[in-house]
Amino acid sequence: MRAHPIALSALTTALLMGCGGSSDAALPQLSAATPAPLQSCATLATSLALPGTRITSAEQVPEGPLALQGVTTQAPAHCLVKGKMKERTGPVDGASYAIGFEMRLPVAWNGRFLHQANGGLDGSVVTALGSVSGAAPVAPGLVQGFAVLSSDAGHGAPTPFFGVDPQARLDYGYQAVGTLTPMAKNLIKIAYGKAPDRSYLAGCSNGGRHAMVGASRYADQYDGILAGNPGFHLPKAATTQLWKAQQYAKVSTKDATTGLPDLNTAVSPAEFKLIGSKIVAKCDALDGVADGQVNDVAACQAAFNLQTDVPTCTGARDGSCITSEQKSVLASIFAGPRNSKGEALYTGTWFDPGIAGANFASWHFGSPATRDAGAVAFIFTSPPSTVAAFTAIPGMQYALNFSMETDYPKMFATTAQYAESPWSYMTPPNEADLSALKNRGAKMIVFHGVADGVFSPMDTAHWMDRLQANHSGKADAFARLFLVPGMNHCSGGPATDQFDMLAPLVAWVEQGKAPDSVTAKARGTGANVVNAELPASWSANRTRPLCVYPKVARYNGTGDVESAGSFSCR
């Protein structure tokens, strides 16, 4: 099997960076934020006088437990403010629209503002706790003392039908961030008697996309950007999900009721586990130690061969082999889609043991007929579908009918009514040029799970390569990428997926301490949320350094293999 292009890409970047990385002494150093106490809460409902803004409530919340996505965190005493911006009636569907938001303003404030960018289709004002990195984080932004903002990005339900409204599309893409930011800073100034000293924008998945778009469009507003598993090419990723369904359908059995392919039968959990084990067998020791974890992803793509390293079935599928047809489908999916001209339509992805994770399979099998079909039909196509036309057929049928030749290009289209294309409003403009961010001393951290089932980590690595090339090999002076081996989409998989990148980002922005590595923990027995997919051979408390791309965590040759201290980024 020939070396994957990422191996060459990483080598090129390593040469650009040199052994010790690059620096730029001319970059400005931003000063540190200073704390301030909350001056008012109840009066905030009447104190903010901004056009098109309505504060609906402001109430004091005592110190105590705050639940978010199954995790309970002890939150500090704070003021909870809720409101709406730009309330209107949609001209196309007659529905009510607004940018809904909440802010949580701690009584003991650290002087910083955190814009919590949320995931998926947005549509819900998620609790503004500031949980923006790693799985089941132990130090969310609110706990660290940030004033935190959360919003629904301009529509009130997590369904794709808002895509028929031209303005709601733009708000979802980027304009909600631009609308909310000055409001939030003004509200903070009223609440504390001063505006935030430093402002941060952070999120994972679509929230990571919001963050990357913000790094391009709102570099003058934010001092630190944290983007996790970013869907910064989301329209291409979503259409690729539909294409994946078409590939898996070739090796799926049909549902007895609907007659449509049951994608869950294409590759069973046991078969994905088999493939993951063969990846471990070929690649585990490439980082200097056999510990059940593959850190050297570039070398692994050259070492692992799906065709020869995984047994081919000669009889029934029993989990000990996969068929030649399955191999053909998987090879195509990992290589990524191409059109009839041979042009790549989205970046492929890597072979990593994390493909055995349940989250990886759910994105491949469950997502195309549900969230991706609707998102493509209404948000990433111009003009969008109608509700009547879309609901007339099952989502799986929409996925199977989607044409990468004639439907895919509609993400770049405009009409008189939809004057900005989905590609334009969803992606960061000039994504390889972050001069505005760099020149004002702002910083950016990106992290991505190597076994993400929807957004290609390879795509993110290639973006980092382009950023480096465009900034003369010195992009790491203001932007750094951390790959998380084994991790699925934002969390999960056989990985050390619990980490805090917000505090290192603050230290980089405000103290000039560039992070060369970030320590990540496994979530074994005793963790606030236990990861059931950790291999039995791992310590429940395993730690590993996450390294600045393209460096790899390599074993030092001595020391406890369960400890991050026994590894170095090289």
C-alpha positions in Angstrom: 0.0 0.0 0.0 1.5 3.3 -1.0 2.2 6.0 1.6 -0.8 8.2 2.2 -0.4 11.8 1.2 -0.6 12.9 4.8 2.8 11.3 5.4 4.4 13.5 2.8 2.3 16.5 4.0 3.4 16.1 7.5 7.1 15.7 6.5 6.9 18.9 4.5 5.4 20.8 7.4 8.0 19.4 9.8 10.8 20.7 7.6 9.1 24.1 7.5 8.8 24.2 11.3 12.2 22.9 12.1 13.1 21.0 15.2 12.0 23.6 17.7 9.1 25.1 15.8 9.0 28.7 14.6 8.4 32.0 16.3 7.8 35.6 15.3 9.2 38.1 17.8 7.3 40.9 16.0 3.9 39.7 17.0 2.1 41.8 19.6 1.7 40.4 23.1 -1.7 41.0 24.5 -2.0 41.9 28.2 -3.7 39.7 30.7 -7.3 40.1 31.8 -8.0 41.5 35.3 -10.9 40.3 37.5 -13.9 42.4 38.5 -17.0 41.7 40.7 -20.5 41.7 39.3 -22.2 45.1 40.0 -25.7 44.4 38.9 -28.0 41.5 37.8 -31.7 42.2 38.2 -31.4 45.6 36.6 -29.8 44.2 33.4 -33.2 43.5 32.0 -33.8 47.3 31.7 -30.2 48.5 31.4 -29.2 47.3 27.9 -30.6 49.7 25.3 -29.5 48.3 21.9 -31.6 48.3 18.7 -33.3 45.0 18.0 -32.5 43.6 21.4 -34.9 42.4 24.1 -33.8 41.1 27.5 -36.5 38.7 28.6 -35.1 37.9 32.1 -32.2 38.4 34.4 -32.0 36.4 37.6 -29.4 35.6 40.2 -28.3 31.9 40.4 -26.7 30.6 43.6 -23.6 28.5 43.6 -24.6 24.8 42.9 -25.0 22.0 40.5 -25.6 22.7 36.8 -26.4 19.9 34.4 -25.4 19.8 30.8 -25.6 16.8 28.4 -25.5 14.3 31.2 -22.7 15.9 33.2 -23.3 17.8 36.5 -20.9 20.5 37.3 -20.6 22.7 40.4 -21.1 26.1 39.0 -20.2 29.4 40.8 -22.8 32.0 41.7 -23.8 33.9 38.6 -26.4 36.1 36.9 -28.4 34.3 34.2 -29.6 36.7 31.4 -31.9 35.6 28.6 -33.0 37.5 25.5 -33.6 37.8 21.8 -32.2 39.8 19.0 -33.6 40.7 15.6 -37.1 39.3 16.1 -38.9 39.0 12.8 -41.3 37.0 10.6 -39.8 35.0 7.7 -40.9 36.3 4.3 -40.8 32.8 2.8 -42.4 30.5 5.4 -44.1 33.0 7.7 -42.4 31.5 10.7 -41.1 33.5 13.7 -37.3 34.1 13.8 -35.0 35.6 16.3 -31.4 35.1 17.6 -32.1 33.7 21.0 -29.4 33.7 23.6 -28.4 33.4 27.3 -25.5 34.7 29.2 -24.1 33.5 32.5 -22.2 36.2 34.3 -20.2 35.0 37.3 -20.2 37.1 40.5 -16.4 36.6 40.6 -15.5 37.4 37.1 -12.0 36.8 35.6 -12.3 39.7 33.1 -12.9 37.4 30.1 -15.8 36.8 27.7 -16.3 33.3 26.2 -18.7 32.9 23.2 -19.7 29.3 23.4 -20.4 28.2 19.8 -22.8 25.2 19.8 -23.0 22.2 17.5 -25.3 20.5 15.1 -28.0 22.6 13.4 -28.0 24.9 16.5 -31.7 25.9 17.1 -31.4 25.5 20.9 -29.9 27.9 23.5 -27.7 25.4 25.2 -26.8 26.0 28.8 -23.9 28.6 28.7 -21.5 26.6 30.9 -18.6 27.0 28.5 -17.9 23.3 28.0 -15.8 23.7 24.9 -13.0 21.1 24.8 -12.6 17.5 25.4 -15.2 14.9 26.7 -16.9 15.6 30.0 -14.6 18.6 30.8 -13.6 19.2 34.3 -13.1 22.9 34.1 -15.7 24.6 31.9 -15.4 28.3 31.1 -18.0 29.4 33.7 -16.2 27.5 36.4 -12.9 29.2 35.3 -14.6 32.6 35.8 -15.6 33.5 32.2 -18.7 35.4 31.3 -20.3 32.9 28.9 -22.7 33.4 25.9 -24.7 30.7 24.2 -27.2 31.1 21.4 -29.5 29.3 18.9 -27.7 31.0 16.0 -30.9 32.6 14.7 -33.6 29.9 14.6 -35.7 28.3 17.4 -35.7 24.6 16.6 -32.9 22.1 15.8 -34.5 21.1 12.5 -33.2 22.0 9.0 -36.4 23.7 7.8 -35.1 27.2 8.7 -33.0 26.8 5.5 -35.9 28.1 3.4 -35.4 31.5 5.1 -32.6 33.5 3.4 -31.6 35.4 6.6 -31.7 32.4 8.9 -29.2 30.7 6.6 -26.8 33.6 6.9 -27.3 33.8 10.7 -26.5 30.1 11.0 -23.5 30.5 8.8 -21.8 33.5 10.3 -24.0 36.5 10.9 -25.4 35.5 14.3 -21.8 35.6 15.7 -21.3 39.1 14.3 -24.7 40.2 15.7 -24.3 38.7 19.2 -20.7 39.8 19.9 -21.1 43.5 20.4 -24.3 42.9 22.4 -22.5 40.5 24.7 -19.6 42.9 25.3 -22.0 45.8 26.0 -24.0 43.7 28.5 -20.7 42.7 30.2 -19.7 46.4 30.5 -23.0 47.2 32.2 -22.8 44.2 34.5 -19.2 44.7 35.6 -18.5 48.4 35.0 -16.0 47.5 32.3 -15.9 45.7 29.0 -14.1 42.3 28.8 -10.3 42.6 28.7 -10.1 39.5 26.5 -12.6 37.7 24.4 -12.6 34.0 23.3 -14.7 32.1 20.7 -14.8 28.3 21.1 -16.8 25.2 20.2 -16.7 21.7 18.7 -18.2 20.2 15.6 -20.4 22.9 14.0 -19.2 25.0 17.0 -15.7 24.4 15.8 -16.8 25.6 12.4 -18.3 28.8 14.0 -14.9 29.3 15.6 -12.9 28.8 12.4 -15.2 31.1 10.5 -14.8 33.6 13.4 -11.1 33.5 13.0 -11.5 34.8 9.5 -14.5 37.1 9.7 -14.3 38.4 13.3 -10.5 38.4 14.0 -10.9 42.0 15.3 -13.4 40.9 17.9 -11.7 37.8 19.4 -8.3 37.4 21.1 -8.4 33.6 21.2 -10.1 30.9 19.0 -10.6 27.3 20.0 -12.0 25.0 17.3 -12.6 21.3 18.0 -13.3 18.8 15.3 -14.3 21.7 13.0 -16.8 21.2 10.2 -15.2 24.1 8.4 -16.1 22.5 5.0 -19.5 21.4 6.3 -21.4 21.4 3.0 -18.9 19.0 1.4 -18.8 16.8 4.5 -22.6 16.6 4.6 -22.9 15.7 0.9 -20.2 13.1 1.4 -22.3 11.5 4.1 -25.0 10.9 1.5 -22.4 9.5 -0.9 -21.2 7.2 1.9 -24.8 5.9 2.3 -24.8 5.0 -1.4 -21.5 3.1 -1.0 -22.6 1.2 2.1 -25.9 0.3 0.4 -23.9 -1.9 -2.0 -23.1 -4.3 0.9 -26.3 -3.8 3.0 -29.3 -6.0 3.4 -32.7 -4.4 2.9 -35.1 -3.5 5.6 -38.1 -5.9 5.4 -40.6 -3.1 6.0 -39.3 -0.3 3.8 -37.3 -2.1 1.2 -34.5 0.4 1.7 -30.9 -0.6 2.7 -30.2 -1.1 6.4 -26.8 0.5 6.5 -26.1 -1.0 10.0 -25.7 -4.3 8.2 -22.9 -3.1 5.9 -20.2 -3.4 8.5 -21.0 -4.9 11.9 -19.5 -3.7 15.2 -17.5 -6.9 15.4 -16.1 -6.3 11.9 -15.1 -2.7 12.7 -13.5 -4.0 15.9 -11.6 -6.6 13.8 -10.3 -3.9 11.5 -9.4 -1.7 14.5 -7.4 -4.6 16.0 -5.5 -5.1 12.8 -4.6 -1.4 12.7 -3.3 -1.7 16.2 -1.3 -4.8 15.3 0.4 -3.0 12.4 0.8 0.5 13.9 0.9 0.3 17.6 4.7 0.1 18.1 5.4 2.8 15.5 5.6 5.4 18.3 8.1 3.4 20.3 5.9 1.3 22.5 3.1 -1.3 22.1 0.4 0.2 24.4 -2.8 -0.3 22.4 -2.7 3.3 21.1 -1.6 4.5 17.6 0.1 7.9 17.9 1.9 8.0 14.6 -1.0 8.4 12.2 1.1 9.3 9.2 3.3 6.2 9.5 0.3 4.1 10.1 -1.3 5.0 6.7 1.8 3.5 5.0 2.1 0.5 7.3 -1.6 -0.7 7.3 -3.1 -2.3 4.2 -6.8 -3.1 4.4 -6.6 -5.6 1.6 -3.8 -7.7 3.1 -3.9 -7.1 6.8 -7.6 -7.9 7.4 -8.6 -11.5 6.6 -11.0 -11.9 3.6 -14.0 -14.0 4.1 -14.2 -17.3 2.2 -17.4 -18.3 3.9 -20.0 -16.6 6.1 -19.4 -13.3 7.9 -18.7 -14.1 11.5 -16.7 -11.2 12.7 -13.3 -12.8 12.0 -13.1 -11.5 8.4 -14.7 -9.1 5.9 -15.7 -9.8 2.4 -13.9 -8.5 -0.7 -17.0 -6.4 -1.5 -16.8 -4.8 2.0 -13.1 -4.1 1.5 -13.9 -2.4 -1.8 -16.5 -0.2 -0.3 -14.4 0.7 2.8 -11.4 1.5 0.6 -13.6 3.9 -1.4 -15.0 5.6 1.6 -11.7 6.2 3.3 -10.2 7.5 0.0 -13.1 10.0 -0.3 -15.6 10.8 -3.0 -14.7 11.8 -6.6 -16.9 12.8 -9.5 -16.9 11.3 -13.0 -13.9 13.5 -13.9 -11.8 12.1 -11.1 -11.9 15.3 -9.1 -11.9 15.0 -5.3 -15.1 16.3 -3.8 -14.1 16.0 -0.1 -11.0 14.8 1.6 -10.7 11.2 2.6 -10.0 10.1 6.2 -7.5 8.0 8.1 -7.4 4.4 9.3 -7.2 4.5 13.1 -8.3 2.1 15.8 -11.0 4.5 16.7 -13.1 3.4 13.8 -14.3 0.7 16.1 -16.0 3.4 18.2 -19.8 3.4 18.3 -19.8 7.1 17.5 -17.9 6.5 14.3 -20.5 3.9 13.1 -23.4 6.1 14.0 -22.2 8.9 11.8 -21.7 6.5 8.9 -24.9 4.6 9.2 -27.5 6.6 11.2 -26.7 10.2 10.2 -27.0 10.2 6.4 -30.8 9.5 6.4 -31.5 11.8 9.3 -29.5 15.0 9.9 -27.4 15.0 6.7 -30.3 14.5 4.3 -32.2 17.4 5.8 -29.2 19.7 6.2 -28.2 19.2 2.5 -31.8 19.6 1.2 -32.5 22.8 3.1 -29.3 24.5 4.2 -26.5 23.5 1.8 -28.5 23.6 -1.5 -29.6 26.7 -3.5 -32.5 27.0 -3.9 -33.5 24.8 -0.9 -36.1 22.0 -1.0 -39.6 22.5 0.2 -41.0 20.8 3.2 -43.6 19.0 1.2 -41.1 17.7 -1.4 -38.6 16.6 1.3 -41.1 14.8 3.5 -42.7 13.0 0.6 -39.9 10.4 0.6 -37.8 8.8 3.4 -34.5 10.4 4.3 -32.7 7.3 3.2 -34.3 7.6 -0.3 -33.1 11.2 -0.5 -29.6 10.1 0.3 -29.7 7.3 -2.3 -31.1 9.7 -4.9 -28.5 12.4 -4.3 -26.2 13.0 -7.3 -22.6 14.0 -6.7 -22.6 15.1 -10.4 -25.7 17.4 -10.5 -26.8 18.0 -6.9 -23.4 18.5 -5.2 -22.6 21.7 -7.2 -25.8 23.4 -5.8 -23.8 24.2 -2.7 -22.0 26.8 -4.8 -25.1 28.2 -6.4 -27.0 31.4 -5.8 -30.4 32.7 -6.9 -32.1 36.2 -6.7 -33.7 35.2 -3.4 -30.7 33.2 -2.0 -28.0 35.7 -3.0 -25.1 34.1 -1.0 -24.2 30.5 -1.7 -24.1 27.9 1.1 -20.4 27.4 0.5 -19.8 31.1 1.0 -21.8 31.5 4.2 -20.8 28.3 5.8 -17.0 28.3 5.3 -14.2 30.6 6.5 -13.2 33.0 3.7 -9.5 33.0 2.8 -9.0 30.1 5.3 -5.3 29.9 4.8 -4.7 33.6 5.5 -5.2 34.6 9.1 -3.0 37.7 8.9 -5.7 39.8 10.7 -5.7 37.4 13.6 -1.9 37.1 13.7 -1.2 40.8 13.4 -3.2 41.8 16.4 -1.6 39.2 18.6 -4.5 36.8 18.8 -4.1 33.0 18.9 -5.9 29.9 17.7 -5.9 26.3 18.8 -7.6 23.6 16.8 -8.0 20.0 17.9 -9.4 17.0 16.0 -10.1 13.4 16.8 -8.2 11.1 14.4 -11.2 8.8 14.1 -13.9 11.4 13.4 -16.7 9.8 11.5 -18.1 12.9 9.8 -15.5 15.7 9.5 -12.2 14.6 8.0 -9.2 15.1 10.4 -7.1 14.8 7.3 -8.9 17.8 5.8 -8.0 19.8 9.0 -4.4 18.7 8.8 -4.2 19.8 5.1 -5.7 23.2 6.2 -2.9 23.5 8.7 -0.3 22.6 6.0 -1.8 25.4 3.7 -1.8 27.9 6.6 1.9 27.1 7.3 2.8 27.5 3.7 0.9 30.7 3.3 2.6 32.2 6.5 6.1 31.1 5.4 6.3 28.2 7.8 5.6 30.4 10.8 1.9 29.8 11.4 2.6 28.0 14.6 3.5 31.3 16.1 -0.2 32.0 16.3 -2.1 28.8 15.3 -1.6 25.2 16.4 -3.3 21.9 15.6 -3.5 19.0 18.1 -4.6 15.6 16.8 -6.3 13.3 19.3 -5.5 9.6 18.5 -8.4 7.2 18.7 -11.0 9.9 19.4 -14.2 10.0 17.5 -16.3 13.2 16.8 -15.4 15.6 19.7 -15.2 12.7 22.2 -15.4 8.9 22.5 -13.5 5.9 21.0 -10.4 4.2 22.5 -8.8 7.5 23.4 -7.5 9.8 26.0 -10.2 12.3 25.2 -10.5 14.4 28.4 -8.5 17.6 28.3 -8.7 21.3 28.8 -7.5 23.5 25.9 -9.2 26.7 27.1 -6.7 27.4 29.9 -3.6 26.8 27.6 -5.2 29.1 25.0 -5.6 31.8 27.6 -2.0 31.3 28.8 -0.8 31.6 25.1 -2.9 34.7 24.4 -2.2 36.6 27.6 1.2 35.3 28.7 2.9 34.3 25.5 3.2 30.7 26.7 2.8 28.7 23.4 1.5 25.2 24.2 3.9 22.5 22.9 1.6 19.7 24.3 -1.6 19.3 26.2 -2.1 16.5 28.7 -5.2 14.3 28.0 -6.7 11.7 30.3 -8.6 8.5 29.7 -12.0 8.3 31.3 -11.8 5.0 33.1 -13.5 3.9 36.4 -13.8 6.9 38.7 -14.1 9.6 36.0 -17.0 12.0 36.0 -18.3 10.2 32.8 -16.8 6.8 32.2 -15.8 5.9 28.6 -17.0 2.3 28.1 -14.9 1.9 25.0 -11.5 2.0 26.7 -9.5 -1.2 26.1 -9.3 -3.4 29.2 -5.5 -3.3 29.0 -5.4 0.4 29.7 -5.1 2.0 33.1 -8.3 3.8 34.1 -6.1 6.9 34.7 -3.9 6.7 31.5 -2.6 10.1 30.4 -0.9 11.1 27.2 0.5 14.3 25.7 -1.4 15.7 22.7 1.2 17.1 20.4 1.4 20.1 18.1 0.9 18.7 14.5 2.8 17.2 12.9 4.8 16.0 16.0 3.9 12.7 17.5 3.9 11.5 21.1 6.7 9.0 21.3 7.8 6.8 24.2 11.0 7.8 25.8 12.2 4.2 26.2 11.7 4.1 30.0 9.0 4.9 32.5 5.4 4.0 33.1 3.6 3.5 29.8 0.4 4.7 31.4 1.9 8.2 32.1 2.2 11.2 29.8 5.5 11.9 31.5 7.0 8.9 29.7 6.3 10.3 26.3 7.8 13.3 24.4 6.5 15.1 21.3 8.9 14.5 18.5 
